């Protein structure tokens, strides 16, 4: 019973075999060297490259996001500024228009007043001139009447006729 | 750490299973011996087996069991014949150079088969990678291999070694695929488990050992390496510390060796024993109810264990390298001690 156990354990299962150790070492080293050349090099390079590629893509995406956010913010600012600007322009335009209107109306009123005043002045002058002319005319007429009266004083009928005709004349003239 | 404990527990159960089988086996052989010695085949109720077998069956029982033990060991052990039963067998050449026996044995042939398969697969994969640009996604076998390579690279090497892990990737990747394929080919008909041979695992663990020592020397220099052997203690304790640390250097590769070897051997012994139970008991019922379902179950477990042990070997190798090259830290050292 013991012997068989010893045979199984020491005799075979755990027995050293230099030949197998040698072959394992040789095979493993050769496989390692060949695989290093044909497989691990390219695979690990590709993995690293891809890793870097993914990292740079992520970085780029983040950068692009930041940039776009900055642009968006800037756009919003610009929009707000433009809104304010347009408000201001409209307000200014309105103010200007108001001012312009009031100016124009004031000016127009002043002009009108001035025109009215000059017209009044002219009318006054014309009236005065007309009165002067009338006065002169009346004086002339009176003088002419007196002259006629004096010329025809000898004949009452005559005088009467003269005065009548003069008046007649006057009235026709006037008409 | 927890994961490692679980694995060690599993290894422990396997060793128990192995020992139980060995004991059973030994009983059988002992029985056969006593039977031969006494020369009274009939009417010997001193059955050494614990199973409640009918006494008349005991006659044919003993030689069968002896044969079973022999067959199991024949399957596990290395030999010079590569047999393709029932188609015949190939006698492998014996080579003796300078007094050393470097014969080509079954396990050497398996190592070469593994190497050939590895080289074929990875020459295909490698050439695909050379053609591939970084913008193309891998597919097919390239993708499958890349998953494993990437797993070893990030989760095993990078996680355990830390910065500077790239130097060790060649070794770790090779050892992972080598051990994995050795384990898997043991589950193929006519195959043999090269990693179930202690010489193979010892050689692989020796590589890890040397790489670990070189990593430690590079990281700490000769002075730091020697200082590490003293454990950072008072000179008065050196007489104790130096032998302990020196032994500690060798426990790691020995643990690697035994773990892989025992795991691979135990699984095969369990499968074969389960099959042989039906032959020993000469019962179809046992075969249908027990042998076949249980051996299928163990086979699937072995499939898992093949991957697990390849992973464990690689992970522990990288852990040892990481511990050796880590800059002075008591936690790291304690973790290493607690581990084994």
PDB file of C-alpha atoms in Angstrom, chain B residues 57-312:
ATOM      1  CA  UNK B  57     -17.883  -9.109  -7.629  1.00  0.00           C
ATOM      2  CA  UNK B  58     -14.745  -8.670  -5.585  1.00  0.00           C
ATOM      3  CA  UNK B  59     -12.915 -11.257  -7.593  1.00  0.00           C
ATOM      4  CA  UNK B  60     -12.881  -9.346 -10.809  1.00  0.00           C
ATOM      5  CA  UNK B  61     -12.831  -6.154  -8.841  1.00  0.00           C
ATOM      6  CA  UNK B  62      -9.236  -5.963  -7.705  1.00  0.00           C
ATOM      7  CA  UNK B  63      -7.369  -6.426 -10.987  1.00  0.00           C
ATOM      8  CA  UNK B  64      -9.784  -4.034 -12.671  1.00  0.00           C
ATOM      9  CA  UNK B  65      -9.059  -1.369 -10.128  1.00  0.00           C
ATOM     10  CA  UNK B  66      -5.354  -1.884 -10.405  1.00  0.00           C
ATOM     11  CA  UNK B  67      -5.678  -1.575 -14.120  1.00  0.00           C
ATOM     12  CA  UNK B  68      -7.731   1.580 -13.671  1.00  0.00           C
ATOM     13  CA  UNK B  69      -4.994   3.155 -11.578  1.00  0.00           C
ATOM     14  CA  UNK B  70      -2.392   2.212 -14.138  1.00  0.00           C
ATOM     15  CA  UNK B  71      -4.439   3.553 -17.012  1.00  0.00           C
ATOM     16  CA  UNK B  72      -5.089   6.811 -15.215  1.00  0.00           C
ATOM     17  CA  UNK B  73      -1.432   7.320 -14.440  1.00  0.00           C
ATOM     18  CA  UNK B  74      -0.529   6.318 -17.955  1.00  0.00           C
ATOM     19  CA  UNK B  75      -2.780   9.075 -19.241  1.00  0.00           C
ATOM     20  CA  UNK B  76      -1.400  11.664 -16.854  1.00  0.00           C
ATOM     21  CA  UNK B  77       2.267  10.803 -17.078  1.00  0.00           C
ATOM     22  CA  UNK B  78       4.746  11.487 -19.777  1.00  0.00           C
ATOM     23  CA  UNK B  79       6.052   8.623 -21.926  1.00  0.00           C
ATOM     24  CA  UNK B  80       7.767   7.854 -25.135  1.00  0.00           C
ATOM     25  CA  UNK B  81       4.754   6.586 -27.003  1.00  0.00           C
ATOM     26  CA  UNK B  82       2.142   8.745 -28.656  1.00  0.00           C
ATOM     27  CA  UNK B  83      -0.791   6.424 -28.900  1.00  0.00           C
ATOM     28  CA  UNK B  84      -3.783   6.812 -31.169  1.00  0.00           C
ATOM     29  CA  UNK B  85      -5.893   3.942 -29.884  1.00  0.00           C
ATOM     30  CA  UNK B  86      -7.349   2.046 -31.615  1.00  0.00           C
ATOM     31  CA  UNK B  87      -5.441   3.132 -34.710  1.00  0.00           C
ATOM     32  CA  UNK B  88      -2.026   2.295 -33.354  1.00  0.00           C
ATOM     33  CA  UNK B  89       0.732   4.346 -31.830  1.00  0.00           C
ATOM     34  CA  UNK B  90       3.875   6.258 -32.718  1.00  0.00           C
ATOM     35  CA  UNK B  91       7.099   5.500 -30.902  1.00  0.00           C
ATOM     36  CA  UNK B  92       8.947   8.713 -30.265  1.00  0.00           C
ATOM     37  CA  UNK B  93      12.725   8.868 -30.745  1.00  0.00           C
ATOM     38  CA  UNK B  94      15.073   8.623 -27.823  1.00  0.00           C
ATOM     39  CA  UNK B  95      17.889  11.137 -27.893  1.00  0.00           C
ATOM     40  CA  UNK B  96      20.755  11.068 -25.436  1.00  0.00           C
ATOM     41  CA  UNK B  97      23.349  13.820 -25.729  1.00  0.00           C
ATOM     42  CA  UNK B  98      26.371  13.861 -23.432  1.00  0.00           C
ATOM     43  CA  UNK B  99      24.726  11.616 -20.875  1.00  0.00           C
ATOM     44  CA  UNK B 100      21.553  13.709 -20.760  1.00  0.00           C
ATOM     45  CA  UNK B 101      18.345  12.126 -21.841  1.00  0.00           C
ATOM     46  CA  UNK B 102      16.638  14.654 -24.069  1.00  0.00           C
ATOM     47  CA  UNK B 103      14.231  12.230 -25.704  1.00  0.00           C
ATOM     48  CA  UNK B 104      11.207  13.535 -27.483  1.00  0.00           C
ATOM     49  CA  UNK B 105       8.339  12.537 -25.239  1.00  0.00           C
ATOM     50  CA  UNK B 106       4.588  12.887 -25.514  1.00  0.00           C
ATOM     51  CA  UNK B 107       4.629  16.162 -23.649  1.00  0.00           C
ATOM     52  CA  UNK B 108       7.408  17.553 -25.817  1.00  0.00           C
ATOM     53  CA  UNK B 109       5.284  16.752 -28.849  1.00  0.00           C
ATOM     54  CA  UNK B 110       2.338  18.513 -27.207  1.00  0.00           C
ATOM     55  CA  UNK B 111       4.525  21.536 -26.539  1.00  0.00           C
ATOM     56  CA  UNK B 112       5.445  21.599 -30.198  1.00  0.00           C
ATOM     57  CA  UNK B 113       1.839  21.232 -31.276  1.00  0.00           C
ATOM     58  CA  UNK B 114       0.967  24.134 -28.990  1.00  0.00           C
ATOM     59  CA  UNK B 115       3.812  26.185 -30.427  1.00  0.00           C
ATOM     60  CA  UNK B 116       2.741  25.385 -33.979  1.00  0.00           C
ATOM     61  CA  UNK B 117      -0.866  26.381 -33.303  1.00  0.00           C
ATOM     62  CA  UNK B 118       0.242  29.563 -31.554  1.00  0.00           C
ATOM     63  CA  UNK B 119       2.549  30.485 -34.391  1.00  0.00           C
ATOM     64  CA  UNK B 120      -0.106  29.834 -37.037  1.00  0.00           C
ATOM     65  CA  UNK B 121      -2.798  31.816 -35.217  1.00  0.00           C
ATOM     66  CA  UNK B 122      -0.564  34.717 -34.384  1.00  0.00           C
ATOM     67  CA  UNK B 123       1.132  34.908 -37.762  1.00  0.00           C
ATOM     68  CA  UNK B 124      -2.356  35.360 -39.221  1.00  0.00           C
ATOM     69  CA  UNK B 125      -3.334  37.877 -36.573  1.00  0.00           C
ATOM     70  CA  UNK B 126      -0.016  39.715 -36.761  1.00  0.00           C
ATOM     71  CA  UNK B 127      -0.144  40.048 -40.535  1.00  0.00           C
ATOM     72  CA  UNK B 128      -3.704  41.387 -40.283  1.00  0.00           C
ATOM     73  CA  UNK B 129      -2.487  43.981 -37.811  1.00  0.00           C
ATOM     74  CA  UNK B 130       0.341  45.017 -40.081  1.00  0.00           C
ATOM     75  CA  UNK B 131      -2.150  45.669 -42.864  1.00  0.00           C
ATOM     76  CA  UNK B 132      -4.684  47.346 -40.642  1.00  0.00           C
ATOM     77  CA  UNK B 133      -4.751  51.090 -40.165  1.00  0.00           C
ATOM     78  CA  UNK B 134      -5.724  52.567 -36.850  1.00  0.00           C
ATOM     79  CA  UNK B 135      -9.063  53.631 -38.237  1.00  0.00           C
ATOM     80  CA  UNK B 136     -10.183  50.088 -39.022  1.00  0.00           C
ATOM     81  CA  UNK B 137     -11.967  47.980 -36.444  1.00  0.00           C
ATOM     82  CA  UNK B 138     -10.677  44.430 -35.966  1.00  0.00           C
ATOM     83  CA  UNK B 139     -12.979  41.519 -36.718  1.00  0.00           C
ATOM     84  CA  UNK B 140     -13.068  37.744 -36.578  1.00  0.00           C
ATOM     85  CA  UNK B 141     -10.108  35.951 -35.060  1.00  0.00           C
ATOM     86  CA  UNK B 142      -8.188  39.201 -34.830  1.00  0.00           C
ATOM     87  CA  UNK B 143     -10.895  40.607 -32.614  1.00  0.00           C
ATOM     88  CA  UNK B 144     -10.976  37.478 -30.441  1.00  0.00           C
ATOM     89  CA  UNK B 145      -7.229  37.553 -29.928  1.00  0.00           C
ATOM     90  CA  UNK B 146      -7.256  41.262 -29.362  1.00  0.00           C
ATOM     91  CA  UNK B 147      -9.734  40.863 -26.529  1.00  0.00           C
ATOM     92  CA  UNK B 148      -7.370  38.451 -24.767  1.00  0.00           C
ATOM     93  CA  UNK B 149      -4.268  40.501 -25.522  1.00  0.00           C
ATOM     94  CA  UNK B 150      -5.953  43.663 -24.327  1.00  0.00           C
ATOM     95  CA  UNK B 151      -7.125  41.872 -21.185  1.00  0.00           C
ATOM     96  CA  UNK B 152      -3.589  40.742 -20.369  1.00  0.00           C
ATOM     97  CA  UNK B 153      -2.226  44.153 -21.228  1.00  0.00           C
ATOM     98  CA  UNK B 154      -4.523  46.328 -19.147  1.00  0.00           C
ATOM     99  CA  UNK B 155      -6.089  44.136 -16.479  1.00  0.00           C
ATOM    100  CA  UNK B 156      -3.109  41.930 -15.752  1.00  0.00           C
ATOM    101  CA  UNK B 157       0.127  43.690 -16.671  1.00  0.00           C
ATOM    102  CA  UNK B 158      -0.803  47.338 -16.281  1.00  0.00           C
ATOM    103  CA  UNK B 159      -2.855  46.765 -13.125  1.00  0.00           C
ATOM    104  CA  UNK B 160      -0.203  44.728 -11.318  1.00  0.00           C
ATOM    105  CA  UNK B 161       3.095  46.085 -12.588  1.00  0.00           C
ATOM    106  CA  UNK B 162       2.245  49.721 -13.063  1.00  0.00           C
ATOM    107  CA  UNK B 163       4.456  52.044 -15.056  1.00  0.00           C
ATOM    108  CA  UNK B 164       7.072  50.323 -17.170  1.00  0.00           C
ATOM    109  CA  UNK B 165       4.849  47.304 -17.727  1.00  0.00           C
ATOM    110  CA  UNK B 166       5.498  47.297 -21.477  1.00  0.00           C
ATOM    111  CA  UNK B 167       8.831  45.501 -21.111  1.00  0.00           C
ATOM    112  CA  UNK B 168       7.218  42.456 -19.551  1.00  0.00           C
ATOM    113  CA  UNK B 169       4.272  42.215 -21.927  1.00  0.00           C
ATOM    114  CA  UNK B 170       6.105  39.956 -24.365  1.00  0.00           C
ATOM    115  CA  UNK B 171       6.765  37.388 -21.684  1.00  0.00           C
ATOM    116  CA  UNK B 172       3.353  37.646 -20.040  1.00  0.00           C
ATOM    117  CA  UNK B 173       1.416  37.378 -23.287  1.00  0.00           C
ATOM    118  CA  UNK B 174       3.487  34.442 -24.487  1.00  0.00           C
ATOM    119  CA  UNK B 175       3.194  32.588 -21.212  1.00  0.00           C
ATOM    120  CA  UNK B 176      -0.551  33.198 -21.064  1.00  0.00           C
ATOM    121  CA  UNK B 177      -1.280  31.842 -24.516  1.00  0.00           C
ATOM    122  CA  UNK B 178       1.245  29.038 -24.115  1.00  0.00           C
ATOM    123  CA  UNK B 179      -0.230  27.810 -20.845  1.00  0.00           C
ATOM    124  CA  UNK B 180      -3.784  28.326 -22.066  1.00  0.00           C
ATOM    125  CA  UNK B 181      -3.273  26.282 -25.172  1.00  0.00           C
ATOM    126  CA  UNK B 182      -1.379  23.562 -23.266  1.00  0.00           C
ATOM    127  CA  UNK B 183      -4.286  23.347 -20.839  1.00  0.00           C
ATOM    128  CA  UNK B 184      -6.880  23.251 -23.595  1.00  0.00           C
ATOM    129  CA  UNK B 185      -5.084  20.666 -25.700  1.00  0.00           C
ATOM    130  CA  UNK B 186      -5.164  18.331 -22.715  1.00  0.00           C
ATOM    131  CA  UNK B 187      -8.934  18.276 -23.107  1.00  0.00           C
ATOM    132  CA  UNK B 188      -8.794  17.253 -26.755  1.00  0.00           C
ATOM    133  CA  UNK B 189      -8.972  13.530 -27.641  1.00  0.00           C
ATOM    134  CA  UNK B 190      -5.488  12.025 -28.035  1.00  0.00           C
ATOM    135  CA  UNK B 191      -4.037  15.140 -26.507  1.00  0.00           C
ATOM    136  CA  UNK B 192      -1.961  15.322 -23.350  1.00  0.00           C
ATOM    137  CA  UNK B 193      -1.670  18.104 -20.817  1.00  0.00           C
ATOM    138  CA  UNK B 194       1.877  19.344 -20.953  1.00  0.00           C
ATOM    139  CA  UNK B 195       1.117  21.746 -18.100  1.00  0.00           C
ATOM    140  CA  UNK B 196       0.086  18.712 -16.035  1.00  0.00           C
ATOM    141  CA  UNK B 197       3.758  17.788 -15.953  1.00  0.00           C
ATOM    142  CA  UNK B 198       5.708  19.362 -13.135  1.00  0.00           C
ATOM    143  CA  UNK B 199       8.818  19.769 -15.277  1.00  0.00           C
ATOM    144  CA  UNK B 200       7.009  22.026 -17.729  1.00  0.00           C
ATOM    145  CA  UNK B 201       5.419  24.197 -15.048  1.00  0.00           C
ATOM    146  CA  UNK B 202       8.729  24.340 -13.179  1.00  0.00           C
ATOM    147  CA  UNK B 203      10.478  25.620 -16.292  1.00  0.00           C
ATOM    148  CA  UNK B 204       7.848  28.264 -16.894  1.00  0.00           C
ATOM    149  CA  UNK B 205       7.930  29.324 -13.239  1.00  0.00           C
ATOM    150  CA  UNK B 206      11.730  29.542 -13.450  1.00  0.00           C
ATOM    151  CA  UNK B 207      11.371  32.046 -16.264  1.00  0.00           C
ATOM    152  CA  UNK B 208       9.077  34.090 -14.056  1.00  0.00           C
ATOM    153  CA  UNK B 209      11.584  33.762 -11.223  1.00  0.00           C
ATOM    154  CA  UNK B 210      14.464  35.077 -13.299  1.00  0.00           C
ATOM    155  CA  UNK B 211      12.404  37.906 -14.737  1.00  0.00           C
ATOM    156  CA  UNK B 212      11.277  38.835 -11.233  1.00  0.00           C
ATOM    157  CA  UNK B 213      14.839  38.897  -9.936  1.00  0.00           C
ATOM    158  CA  UNK B 214      16.055  40.935 -12.889  1.00  0.00           C
ATOM    159  CA  UNK B 215      13.175  43.375 -12.363  1.00  0.00           C
ATOM    160  CA  UNK B 216      14.072  43.680  -8.674  1.00  0.00           C
ATOM    161  CA  UNK B 217      17.747  44.236  -9.456  1.00  0.00           C
ATOM    162  CA  UNK B 218      16.898  46.856 -12.057  1.00  0.00           C
ATOM    163  CA  UNK B 219      14.478  48.645  -9.786  1.00  0.00           C
ATOM    164  CA  UNK B 220      16.576  48.711  -6.611  1.00  0.00           C
ATOM    165  CA  UNK B 221      20.127  48.145  -7.789  1.00  0.00           C
ATOM    166  CA  UNK B 222      22.406  45.528  -6.262  1.00  0.00           C
ATOM    167  CA  UNK B 223      22.574  47.360  -2.962  1.00  0.00           C
ATOM    168  CA  UNK B 224      18.835  47.755  -2.671  1.00  0.00           C
ATOM    169  CA  UNK B 225      18.327  44.144  -3.700  1.00  0.00           C
ATOM    170  CA  UNK B 226      20.629  42.915  -0.955  1.00  0.00           C
ATOM    171  CA  UNK B 227      19.106  45.352   1.528  1.00  0.00           C
ATOM    172  CA  UNK B 228      15.707  43.921   0.696  1.00  0.00           C
ATOM    173  CA  UNK B 229      16.958  40.483   1.729  1.00  0.00           C
ATOM    174  CA  UNK B 230      17.497  41.789   5.255  1.00  0.00           C
ATOM    175  CA  UNK B 231      13.856  42.824   5.414  1.00  0.00           C
ATOM    176  CA  UNK B 232      14.872  46.275   6.648  1.00  0.00           C
ATOM    177  CA  UNK B 233      15.448  45.005  10.139  1.00  0.00           C
ATOM    178  CA  UNK B 234      18.189  45.520  12.725  1.00  0.00           C
ATOM    179  CA  UNK B 235      21.502  43.801  11.858  1.00  0.00           C
ATOM    180  CA  UNK B 236      21.094  41.533  14.861  1.00  0.00           C
ATOM    181  CA  UNK B 237      18.085  39.952  13.184  1.00  0.00           C
ATOM    182  CA  UNK B 238      19.805  39.402   9.893  1.00  0.00           C
ATOM    183  CA  UNK B 239      20.812  35.891  10.792  1.00  0.00           C
ATOM    184  CA  UNK B 240      17.094  35.043  10.872  1.00  0.00           C
ATOM    185  CA  UNK B 241      15.822  37.427   8.229  1.00  0.00           C
ATOM    186  CA  UNK B 242      18.204  36.606   5.444  1.00  0.00           C
ATOM    187  CA  UNK B 243      17.390  32.882   5.307  1.00  0.00           C
ATOM    188  CA  UNK B 244      13.681  33.653   5.557  1.00  0.00           C
ATOM    189  CA  UNK B 245      13.789  36.195   2.769  1.00  0.00           C
ATOM    190  CA  UNK B 246      15.999  33.898   0.738  1.00  0.00           C
ATOM    191  CA  UNK B 247      13.496  31.070   1.060  1.00  0.00           C
ATOM    192  CA  UNK B 248      10.767  33.604   0.321  1.00  0.00           C
ATOM    193  CA  UNK B 249      12.353  34.239  -3.050  1.00  0.00           C
ATOM    194  CA  UNK B 250      11.843  30.627  -4.022  1.00  0.00           C
ATOM    195  CA  UNK B 251       8.404  30.041  -2.580  1.00  0.00           C
ATOM    196  CA  UNK B 252       6.818  32.179  -5.288  1.00  0.00           C
ATOM    197  CA  UNK B 253       7.971  30.144  -8.290  1.00  0.00           C
ATOM    198  CA  UNK B 254       7.380  26.916  -6.395  1.00  0.00           C
ATOM    199  CA  UNK B 255       3.834  28.011  -5.646  1.00  0.00           C
ATOM    200  CA  UNK B 256       3.341  28.815  -9.334  1.00  0.00           C
ATOM    201  CA  UNK B 257       4.748  25.434 -10.325  1.00  0.00           C
ATOM    202  CA  UNK B 258       2.634  23.376  -7.944  1.00  0.00           C
ATOM    203  CA  UNK B 259      -0.551  25.360  -8.551  1.00  0.00           C
ATOM    204  CA  UNK B 260      -0.613  24.903 -12.284  1.00  0.00           C
ATOM    205  CA  UNK B 261       0.626  21.325 -12.207  1.00  0.00           C
ATOM    206  CA  UNK B 262      -1.768  20.184  -9.474  1.00  0.00           C
ATOM    207  CA  UNK B 263      -4.775  21.901 -11.013  1.00  0.00           C
ATOM    208  CA  UNK B 264      -4.248  20.389 -14.412  1.00  0.00           C
ATOM    209  CA  UNK B 265      -3.411  16.920 -13.095  1.00  0.00           C
ATOM    210  CA  UNK B 266      -6.232  16.797 -10.580  1.00  0.00           C
ATOM    211  CA  UNK B 267      -8.921  17.595 -13.105  1.00  0.00           C
ATOM    212  CA  UNK B 268      -7.788  14.859 -15.425  1.00  0.00           C
ATOM    213  CA  UNK B 269      -7.550  12.320 -12.634  1.00  0.00           C
ATOM    214  CA  UNK B 270     -11.077  13.196 -11.547  1.00  0.00           C
ATOM    215  CA  UNK B 271     -12.480  12.802 -15.060  1.00  0.00           C
ATOM    216  CA  UNK B 272     -10.722   9.491 -15.636  1.00  0.00           C
ATOM    217  CA  UNK B 273     -11.701   8.173 -12.217  1.00  0.00           C
ATOM    218  CA  UNK B 274     -15.331   9.048 -12.804  1.00  0.00           C
ATOM    219  CA  UNK B 275     -15.240   7.139 -16.051  1.00  0.00           C
ATOM    220  CA  UNK B 276     -13.491   4.198 -14.465  1.00  0.00           C
ATOM    221  CA  UNK B 277     -16.044   3.916 -11.690  1.00  0.00           C
ATOM    222  CA  UNK B 278     -18.502   2.476 -14.182  1.00  0.00           C
ATOM    223  CA  UNK B 279     -15.919  -0.007 -15.403  1.00  0.00           C
ATOM    224  CA  UNK B 280     -14.965  -1.004 -11.892  1.00  0.00           C
ATOM    225  CA  UNK B 281     -18.563  -1.506 -10.846  1.00  0.00           C
ATOM    226  CA  UNK B 282     -19.457  -3.016 -14.231  1.00  0.00           C
ATOM    227  CA  UNK B 283     -22.754  -1.229 -14.261  1.00  0.00           C
ATOM    228  CA  UNK B 284     -24.503   0.664 -17.042  1.00  0.00           C
ATOM    229  CA  UNK B 285     -26.649   2.406 -14.478  1.00  0.00           C
ATOM    230  CA  UNK B 286     -23.632   3.897 -12.777  1.00  0.00           C
ATOM    231  CA  UNK B 287     -22.285   4.937 -16.162  1.00  0.00           C
ATOM    232  CA  UNK B 288     -25.507   6.693 -17.153  1.00  0.00           C
ATOM    233  CA  UNK B 289     -26.333   8.203 -13.792  1.00  0.00           C
ATOM    234  CA  UNK B 290     -22.902   9.080 -12.544  1.00  0.00           C
ATOM    235  CA  UNK B 291     -19.887   8.643 -14.774  1.00  0.00           C
ATOM    236  CA  UNK B 292     -21.055  10.402 -17.904  1.00  0.00           C
ATOM    237  CA  UNK B 293     -22.913  13.382 -16.373  1.00  0.00           C
ATOM    238  CA  UNK B 294     -20.284  13.974 -13.746  1.00  0.00           C
ATOM    239  CA  UNK B 295     -17.375  13.661 -16.114  1.00  0.00           C
ATOM    240  CA  UNK B 296     -19.108  16.066 -18.506  1.00  0.00           C
ATOM    241  CA  UNK B 297     -19.539  18.464 -15.618  1.00  0.00           C
ATOM    242  CA  UNK B 298     -15.892  18.118 -14.607  1.00  0.00           C
ATOM    243  CA  UNK B 299     -14.883  18.486 -18.234  1.00  0.00           C
ATOM    244  CA  UNK B 300     -16.711  21.811 -18.464  1.00  0.00           C
ATOM    245  CA  UNK B 301     -15.145  22.803 -15.174  1.00  0.00           C
ATOM    246  CA  UNK B 302     -11.775  21.881 -16.617  1.00  0.00           C
ATOM    247  CA  UNK B 303     -12.469  24.077 -19.605  1.00  0.00           C
ATOM    248  CA  UNK B 304     -13.007  26.924 -17.188  1.00  0.00           C
ATOM    249  CA  UNK B 305      -9.991  25.923 -15.113  1.00  0.00           C
ATOM    250  CA  UNK B 306      -7.821  25.901 -18.247  1.00  0.00           C
ATOM    251  CA  UNK B 307      -8.566  29.584 -18.759  1.00  0.00           C
ATOM    252  CA  UNK B 308      -8.458  30.322 -15.060  1.00  0.00           C
ATOM    253  CA  UNK B 309      -5.081  28.726 -14.483  1.00  0.00           C
ATOM    254  CA  UNK B 310      -3.538  30.405 -17.498  1.00  0.00           C
ATOM    255  CA  UNK B 311      -4.869  33.690 -16.156  1.00  0.00           C
ATOM    256  CA  UNK B 312      -3.660  32.926 -12.617  1.00  0.00           C
TER     257      UNK B 312
END
